[in-house]
Amino acid sequence: MPDVYTTEWYEAVRDAMNASAADLPDLPDGSFVVAIEIVGDGISPYVGTEGRRFLVRIDAGRCSWWRETLDRAEERREAGGPVDYRFTGPATVFDELAAGIGDPIDAALRGIINVRGDVRFLLRHADHVKALLDAYTTRVATTWPRGRPPYDGSPGGSQGVLPGAKGESASA
Amino acid sequence: MVRRLSAPPAVVAEEGGEAAGMAAMVADLIEANMAGSPRRARAVSGTQGNVVLSADDRGLSVTVSFHRERVSVVGSSLGDAPVLAGSWMDMARVCSGRCSPARLVLRRRLRVRLRRPLRPLLVAAYVLKVPRSTYSKEKPSW
């Protein structure tokens, strides 16, 4: 089981996404690049104040690669231009989602995670997007060497920041 | 004679409300659909009234307010307005043309609460639906 935000973990997430996509009957054509911006919030022990950012490239419905980047300039170089979608949110929220706590669609609808990009295509392929998100949140057995979310002291207290978040804070 | 608009009505997502993200997405959707379809922009222009969209599986609602030359979307349910209610995924399928709204209404997966005047409700249903031509364009093609 990989530690969160390690190379092995990203690879496991990619494989889980592709396994989920393989079950779908109608995969979208074309390619797009998504930027994930995890904003450091001083609570997550895995994300410093500078945050983390990574790119995910989807080709014909499957994740081809992911790359962690330092800043928007590097992001643009790696993506070969502007990204198609950008998801931005606090580290605690992304940690909780990776731990299977809460629902990423809920987080987006509530504005806890900010989504930018052409909403018409997100809606068109909502089932595909949901499958990818489900893989991220539930199909990878992640280990948390510095403690598992929800964290004590998060904006939502020990129950986490996401609606429906339940569970106990754990330490390594 | 077809009335021409100098510009589509402006669309604003108001800050605040429990469903602020949903409000931003709905505002983006209306703006993009009007930009791609002058007929939709003309339908919105001159319409006045509120419509509530309720993602009832998530307990979240937004209100689309038509103010003739401006549209605002707020992430909560305002007042005694007509309501379109269903799961978020079904709403996504209807807006993107993957599912017929009539079919979902018949199956009671999409519910409509009527209030007069009907025009805001009809205009909302029209402007929220993505023009089919959008998906035949090349980029982005997914």
Short mmCIF file of C-alpha atoms in Angstrom, two decimals:
data_model
loop_
_atom_site.label_atom_id
_atom_site.label_comp_id
_atom_site.label_asym_id
_atom_site.label_seq_id
_atom_site.Cartn_x
_atom_site.Cartn_y
_atom_site.Cartn_z
CA MET A 1 0.00 0.00 0.00
CA PRO A 2 1.59 3.29 -1.05
CA ASP A 3 2.07 6.36 1.12
CA VAL A 4 -0.05 9.30 0.03
CA TYR A 5 1.48 11.70 -2.55
CA THR A 6 4.41 9.42 -3.38
CA THR A 7 5.28 8.27 -6.89
CA GLU A 8 3.85 4.84 -6.07
CA TRP A 9 0.62 6.40 -4.87
CA TYR A 10 0.16 8.50 -8.01
CA GLU A 11 0.79 5.39 -10.10
CA ALA A 12 -1.77 3.46 -8.05
CA VAL A 13 -4.32 6.26 -8.55
CA ARG A 14 -3.66 6.24 -12.29
CA ASP A 15 -4.11 2.46 -12.46
CA ALA A 16 -7.32 2.66 -10.40
CA MET A 17 -8.68 5.38 -12.69
CA ASN A 18 -7.96 3.31 -15.76
CA ALA A 19 -9.53 0.22 -14.23
CA SER A 20 -12.69 2.24 -13.50
CA ALA A 21 -12.73 3.70 -17.00
CA ALA A 22 -12.42 0.22 -18.49
CA ASP A 23 -15.85 -0.63 -17.07
CA LEU A 24 -17.56 2.28 -18.82
CA PRO A 25 -19.34 1.70 -22.12
CA ASP A 26 -18.91 5.13 -23.68
CA LEU A 27 -15.45 6.59 -23.18
CA PRO A 28 -14.97 10.11 -24.52
CA ASP A 29 -12.60 10.71 -27.42
CA GLY A 30 -9.80 13.24 -27.41
CA SER A 31 -7.32 14.46 -24.85
CA PHE A 32 -7.35 16.93 -22.04
CA VAL A 33 -5.16 18.03 -19.19
CA VAL A 34 -6.39 18.71 -15.67
CA ALA A 35 -4.43 20.72 -13.13
CA ILE A 36 -4.96 19.83 -9.49
CA GLU A 37 -3.92 22.62 -7.13
CA ILE A 38 -3.69 21.57 -3.50
CA VAL A 39 -3.41 24.66 -1.36
CA GLY A 40 -1.40 24.32 1.84
CA ASP A 41 -3.61 25.08 4.83
CA GLY A 42 -1.22 24.52 7.72
CA ILE A 43 -3.19 21.48 8.88
CA SER A 44 -2.30 18.67 6.50
CA PRO A 45 1.04 17.10 7.49
CA TYR A 46 1.57 16.09 3.86
CA VAL A 47 1.28 19.47 2.16
CA GLY A 48 3.45 22.42 3.14
CA THR A 49 2.37 26.04 2.97
CA GLU A 50 3.61 26.20 -0.63
CA GLY A 51 1.05 23.58 -1.60
CA ARG A 52 1.28 20.87 -4.20
CA ARG A 53 0.22 20.89 -7.81
CA PHE A 54 0.05 18.18 -10.37
CA LEU A 55 -1.20 17.54 -13.85
CA VAL A 56 -3.24 14.62 -15.08
CA ARG A 57 -3.53 13.91 -18.77
CA ILE A 58 -6.50 11.94 -20.05
CA ASP A 59 -6.41 10.39 -23.52
CA ALA A 60 -9.50 8.65 -24.85
CA GLY A 61 -10.91 8.40 -21.35
CA ARG A 62 -7.81 6.92 -19.74
CA CYS A 63 -5.13 8.55 -17.62
CA SER A 64 -1.91 8.55 -19.65
CA TRP A 65 0.32 10.32 -17.18
CA TRP A 66 0.49 12.51 -14.12
CA ARG A 67 3.24 14.98 -13.30
CA GLU A 68 3.89 17.01 -10.20
CA THR A 69 4.87 20.60 -11.04
CA LEU A 70 6.36 23.45 -9.05
CA ASP A 71 4.44 26.41 -10.39
CA ARG A 72 2.17 27.59 -13.19
CA ALA A 73 5.08 28.25 -15.54
CA GLU A 74 6.24 24.65 -15.26
CA GLU A 75 2.66 23.48 -15.44
CA ARG A 76 2.19 25.28 -18.74
CA ARG A 77 5.40 23.80 -20.15
CA GLU A 78 4.48 20.28 -19.11
CA ALA A 79 0.91 20.60 -20.37
CA GLY A 80 2.09 22.07 -23.67
CA GLY A 81 -0.12 25.14 -23.14
CA PRO A 82 -3.03 26.15 -20.97
CA VAL A 83 -4.76 23.35 -19.10
CA ASP A 84 -8.36 22.39 -19.93
CA TYR A 85 -9.56 22.15 -16.33
CA ARG A 86 -8.33 23.32 -12.97
CA PHE A 87 -9.46 21.97 -9.59
CA THR A 88 -8.30 24.03 -6.62
CA GLY A 89 -8.91 23.38 -2.94
CA PRO A 90 -7.39 23.16 0.53
CA ALA A 91 -5.01 20.34 1.41
CA THR A 92 -7.21 19.02 4.19
CA VAL A 93 -10.05 18.52 1.72
CA PHE A 94 -7.89 16.67 -0.81
CA ASP A 95 -6.43 14.54 1.99
CA GLU A 96 -9.91 13.64 3.20
CA LEU A 97 -11.06 12.74 -0.30
CA ALA A 98 -8.01 10.52 -0.81
CA ALA A 99 -8.90 8.84 2.48
CA GLY A 100 -12.39 8.13 1.18
CA ILE A 101 -14.01 10.70 3.45
CA GLY A 102 -16.69 12.85 1.86
CA ASP A 103 -17.65 13.15 -1.76
CA PRO A 104 -15.68 15.10 -4.39
CA ILE A 105 -18.81 16.07 -6.33
CA ASP A 106 -20.32 17.47 -3.14
CA ALA A 107 -17.10 19.39 -2.50
CA ALA A 108 -17.29 20.91 -5.99
CA LEU A 109 -21.00 21.76 -5.76
CA ARG A 110 -20.48 23.42 -2.41
CA GLY A 111 -17.52 25.42 -3.74
CA ILE A 112 -15.07 23.83 -1.31
CA ILE A 113 -13.14 22.73 -4.38
CA ASN A 114 -13.15 25.35 -7.11
CA VAL A 115 -13.63 23.98 -10.63
CA ARG A 116 -12.65 25.98 -13.69
CA GLY A 117 -13.01 24.88 -17.30
CA ASP A 118 -15.73 24.25 -19.85
CA VAL A 119 -18.64 22.99 -17.76
CA ARG A 120 -20.53 21.79 -20.86
CA PHE A 121 -18.05 18.96 -21.38
CA LEU A 122 -17.88 18.10 -17.70
CA LEU A 123 -21.65 17.60 -17.76
CA ARG A 124 -21.56 15.65 -21.00
CA HIS A 125 -19.17 13.17 -19.46
CA ALA A 126 -20.38 13.34 -15.87
CA ASP A 127 -20.48 9.54 -15.55
CA HIS A 128 -16.89 9.28 -16.70
CA VAL A 129 -15.76 12.07 -14.38
CA LYS A 130 -17.56 10.36 -11.51
CA ALA A 131 -15.82 7.05 -12.25
CA LEU A 132 -12.41 8.78 -12.22
CA LEU A 133 -13.20 10.55 -8.96
CA ASP A 134 -14.50 7.36 -7.35
CA ALA A 135 -11.22 5.68 -8.24
CA TYR A 136 -9.30 8.51 -6.60
CA THR A 137 -11.35 8.38 -3.43
CA THR A 138 -12.09 4.71 -2.87
CA ARG A 139 -10.02 2.40 -5.02
CA VAL A 140 -6.53 3.01 -3.69
CA ALA A 141 -5.44 1.62 -0.34
CA THR A 142 -3.45 4.61 0.87
CA THR A 143 -1.22 4.66 3.91
CA TRP A 144 -0.83 7.76 6.05
CA PRO A 145 2.53 7.67 7.87
CA ARG A 146 1.95 11.02 9.59
CA GLY A 147 -1.66 10.40 10.54
CA ARG A 148 -4.86 9.75 8.68
CA PRO A 149 -7.51 12.40 8.08
CA PRO A 150 -9.76 13.83 9.39
CA TYR A 151 -7.28 15.86 11.41
CA ASP A 152 -7.81 17.45 14.77
CA GLY A 153 -7.86 21.19 14.28
CA SER A 154 -9.30 21.11 10.78
CA PRO A 155 -12.01 23.72 10.09
CA GLY A 156 -14.63 21.05 10.62
CA GLY A 157 -13.00 19.75 13.79
CA SER A 158 -12.20 16.10 14.21
CA GLN A 159 -15.03 15.20 11.83
CA GLY A 160 -13.24 16.81 8.88
CA VAL A 161 -14.24 19.64 6.56
CA LEU A 162 -16.33 17.73 4.07
CA PRO A 163 -20.04 17.10 4.38
CA GLY A 164 -20.64 13.60 5.57
CA ALA A 165 -17.06 13.23 6.78
CA LYS A 166 -16.88 10.73 9.56
CA GLY A 167 -14.14 8.83 11.26
CA GLU A 168 -11.47 9.20 13.85
CA SER A 169 -8.24 11.02 13.58
CA ALA A 170 -5.39 8.54 13.54
CA SER A 171 -1.72 8.91 14.12
CA ALA A 172 1.17 6.92 12.76
CA MET B 1 -38.54 39.59 -37.90
CA VAL B 2 -35.71 38.31 -35.74
CA ARG B 3 -34.72 40.65 -32.96
CA ARG B 4 -30.95 41.11 -32.72
CA LEU B 5 -29.12 41.57 -29.44
CA SER B 6 -26.04 43.73 -29.19
CA ALA B 7 -24.75 41.36 -26.51
CA PRO B 8 -26.16 38.40 -24.58
CA PRO B 9 -27.47 39.18 -21.10
CA ALA B 10 -24.71 39.26 -18.48
CA VAL B 11 -24.54 36.29 -16.12
CA VAL B 12 -23.29 36.59 -12.56
CA ALA B 13 -22.74 33.89 -9.94
CA GLU B 14 -23.44 35.54 -6.61
CA GLU B 15 -21.07 34.75 -3.77
CA GLY B 16 -22.24 32.80 -0.78
CA GLY B 17 -24.87 30.17 -0.31
CA GLU B 18 -24.37 26.53 0.54
CA ALA B 19 -24.22 25.57 -3.13
CA ALA B 20 -21.77 28.25 -4.27
CA GLY B 21 -19.93 25.83 -6.55
CA MET B 22 -23.13 24.64 -8.18
CA ALA B 23 -24.15 28.28 -8.70
CA ALA B 24 -20.84 29.01 -10.42
CA MET B 25 -21.23 25.98 -12.70
CA VAL B 26 -24.82 26.86 -13.62
CA ALA B 27 -23.80 30.46 -14.34
CA ASP B 28 -20.92 29.26 -16.53
CA LEU B 29 -23.29 26.90 -18.34
CA ILE B 30 -25.88 29.60 -19.06
CA GLU B 31 -23.21 32.03 -20.24
CA ALA B 32 -21.59 29.47 -22.54
CA ASN B 33 -24.93 28.33 -23.96
CA MET B 34 -26.01 31.90 -24.74
CA ALA B 35 -22.64 32.65 -26.34
CA GLY B 36 -23.08 29.63 -28.59
CA SER B 37 -26.75 30.18 -29.36
CA PRO B 38 -28.24 33.62 -30.12
CA ARG B 39 -31.72 32.06 -29.86
CA ARG B 40 -31.05 31.18 -26.26
CA ALA B 41 -29.75 34.66 -25.57
CA ARG B 42 -32.89 36.17 -27.09
CA ALA B 43 -35.09 33.90 -24.99
CA VAL B 44 -33.32 35.00 -21.82
CA SER B 45 -33.41 38.68 -22.74
CA GLY B 46 -36.68 40.15 -21.52
CA THR B 47 -37.44 37.30 -19.11
CA GLN B 48 -38.06 38.17 -15.50
CA GLY B 49 -38.50 35.82 -12.55
CA ASN B 50 -36.83 33.09 -10.51
CA VAL B 51 -36.37 29.35 -11.00
CA VAL B 52 -34.96 26.98 -8.38
CA LEU B 53 -32.81 24.04 -9.47
CA SER B 54 -32.57 21.43 -6.77
CA ALA B 55 -30.00 18.62 -6.70
CA ASP B 56 -32.14 16.85 -4.15
CA ASP B 57 -29.85 13.83 -3.76
CA ARG B 58 -27.27 16.27 -2.37
CA GLY B 59 -29.62 18.56 -0.50
CA LEU B 60 -28.39 21.52 -2.55
CA SER B 61 -30.29 24.13 -4.53
CA VAL B 62 -29.54 27.19 -6.60
CA THR B 63 -31.83 29.96 -7.76
CA VAL B 64 -31.54 31.35 -11.27
CA SER B 65 -32.94 34.88 -11.38
CA PHE B 66 -33.74 36.44 -14.72
CA HIS B 67 -33.65 40.25 -14.66
CA ARG B 68 -34.33 40.91 -18.37
CA GLU B 69 -30.80 41.93 -19.46
CA ARG B 70 -29.00 40.18 -16.60
CA VAL B 71 -29.03 36.74 -15.00
CA SER B 72 -27.86 36.03 -11.48
CA VAL B 73 -27.38 32.64 -9.87
CA VAL B 74 -27.17 32.19 -6.12
CA GLY B 75 -26.30 29.01 -4.25
CA SER B 76 -29.50 28.70 -2.25
CA SER B 77 -33.25 28.45 -2.73
CA LEU B 78 -34.97 31.84 -2.86
CA GLY B 79 -38.65 32.34 -2.40
CA ASP B 80 -41.72 30.80 -3.88
CA ALA B 81 -40.44 29.97 -7.35
CA PRO B 82 -40.93 27.10 -9.79
CA VAL B 83 -38.61 24.19 -9.06
CA LEU B 84 -36.80 21.64 -11.21
CA ALA B 85 -35.59 18.85 -8.93
CA GLY B 86 -33.65 15.65 -9.49
CA SER B 87 -30.31 14.05 -8.80
CA TRP B 88 -27.24 16.00 -9.84
CA MET B 89 -26.21 13.27 -12.27
CA ASP B 90 -29.63 13.27 -13.94
CA MET B 91 -29.49 17.04 -14.26
CA ALA B 92 -26.08 16.72 -15.90
CA ARG B 93 -27.47 14.13 -18.32
CA VAL B 94 -30.46 16.31 -19.23
CA CYS B 95 -28.42 19.51 -19.67
CA SER B 96 -25.92 17.74 -21.91
CA GLY B 97 -28.58 16.05 -24.03
CA ARG B 98 -27.78 12.51 -22.90
CA CYS B 99 -31.21 11.98 -21.46
CA SER B 100 -34.67 13.25 -22.35
CA PRO B 101 -36.24 15.41 -19.63
CA ALA B 102 -39.71 14.12 -20.53
CA ARG B 103 -38.55 10.56 -19.97
CA LEU B 104 -37.14 11.41 -16.55
CA VAL B 105 -40.31 13.27 -15.59
CA LEU B 106 -42.39 10.23 -16.55
CA ARG B 107 -40.13 8.06 -14.42
CA ARG B 108 -40.38 10.57 -11.59
CA ARG B 109 -36.64 11.03 -11.54
CA LEU B 110 -37.08 14.66 -12.51
CA ARG B 111 -39.76 16.64 -10.73
CA VAL B 112 -41.26 19.96 -11.70
CA ARG B 113 -43.12 22.25 -9.34
CA LEU B 114 -45.07 24.75 -11.38
CA ARG B 115 -45.66 28.33 -10.39
CA ARG B 116 -46.90 31.22 -12.48
CA PRO B 117 -45.54 32.81 -14.54
CA LEU B 118 -44.30 29.82 -16.52
CA ARG B 119 -41.94 31.72 -18.79
CA PRO B 120 -38.92 31.69 -16.42
CA LEU B 121 -39.22 27.93 -16.03
CA LEU B 122 -39.46 27.33 -19.78
CA VAL B 123 -36.60 29.70 -20.51
CA ALA B 124 -34.44 28.08 -17.82
CA ALA B 125 -35.06 24.62 -19.28
CA TYR B 126 -34.10 25.94 -22.72
CA VAL B 127 -31.01 27.91 -21.78
CA LEU B 128 -29.61 25.18 -19.54
CA LYS B 129 -29.62 22.66 -22.37
CA VAL B 130 -26.33 22.63 -24.25
CA PRO B 131 -26.79 23.14 -28.01
CA ARG B 132 -26.12 19.87 -29.77
CA SER B 133 -23.65 21.55 -32.13
CA THR B 134 -21.34 22.20 -29.17
CA TYR B 135 -20.41 18.54 -28.97
CA SER B 136 -19.62 18.21 -32.62
CA LYS B 137 -16.84 20.77 -32.41
CA GLU B 138 -13.33 19.46 -32.20
CA LYS B 139 -11.82 21.01 -29.08
CA PRO B 140 -12.22 19.81 -26.46
CA SER B 141 -13.54 16.66 -28.01
CA TRP B 142 -14.17 14.60 -24.91
#
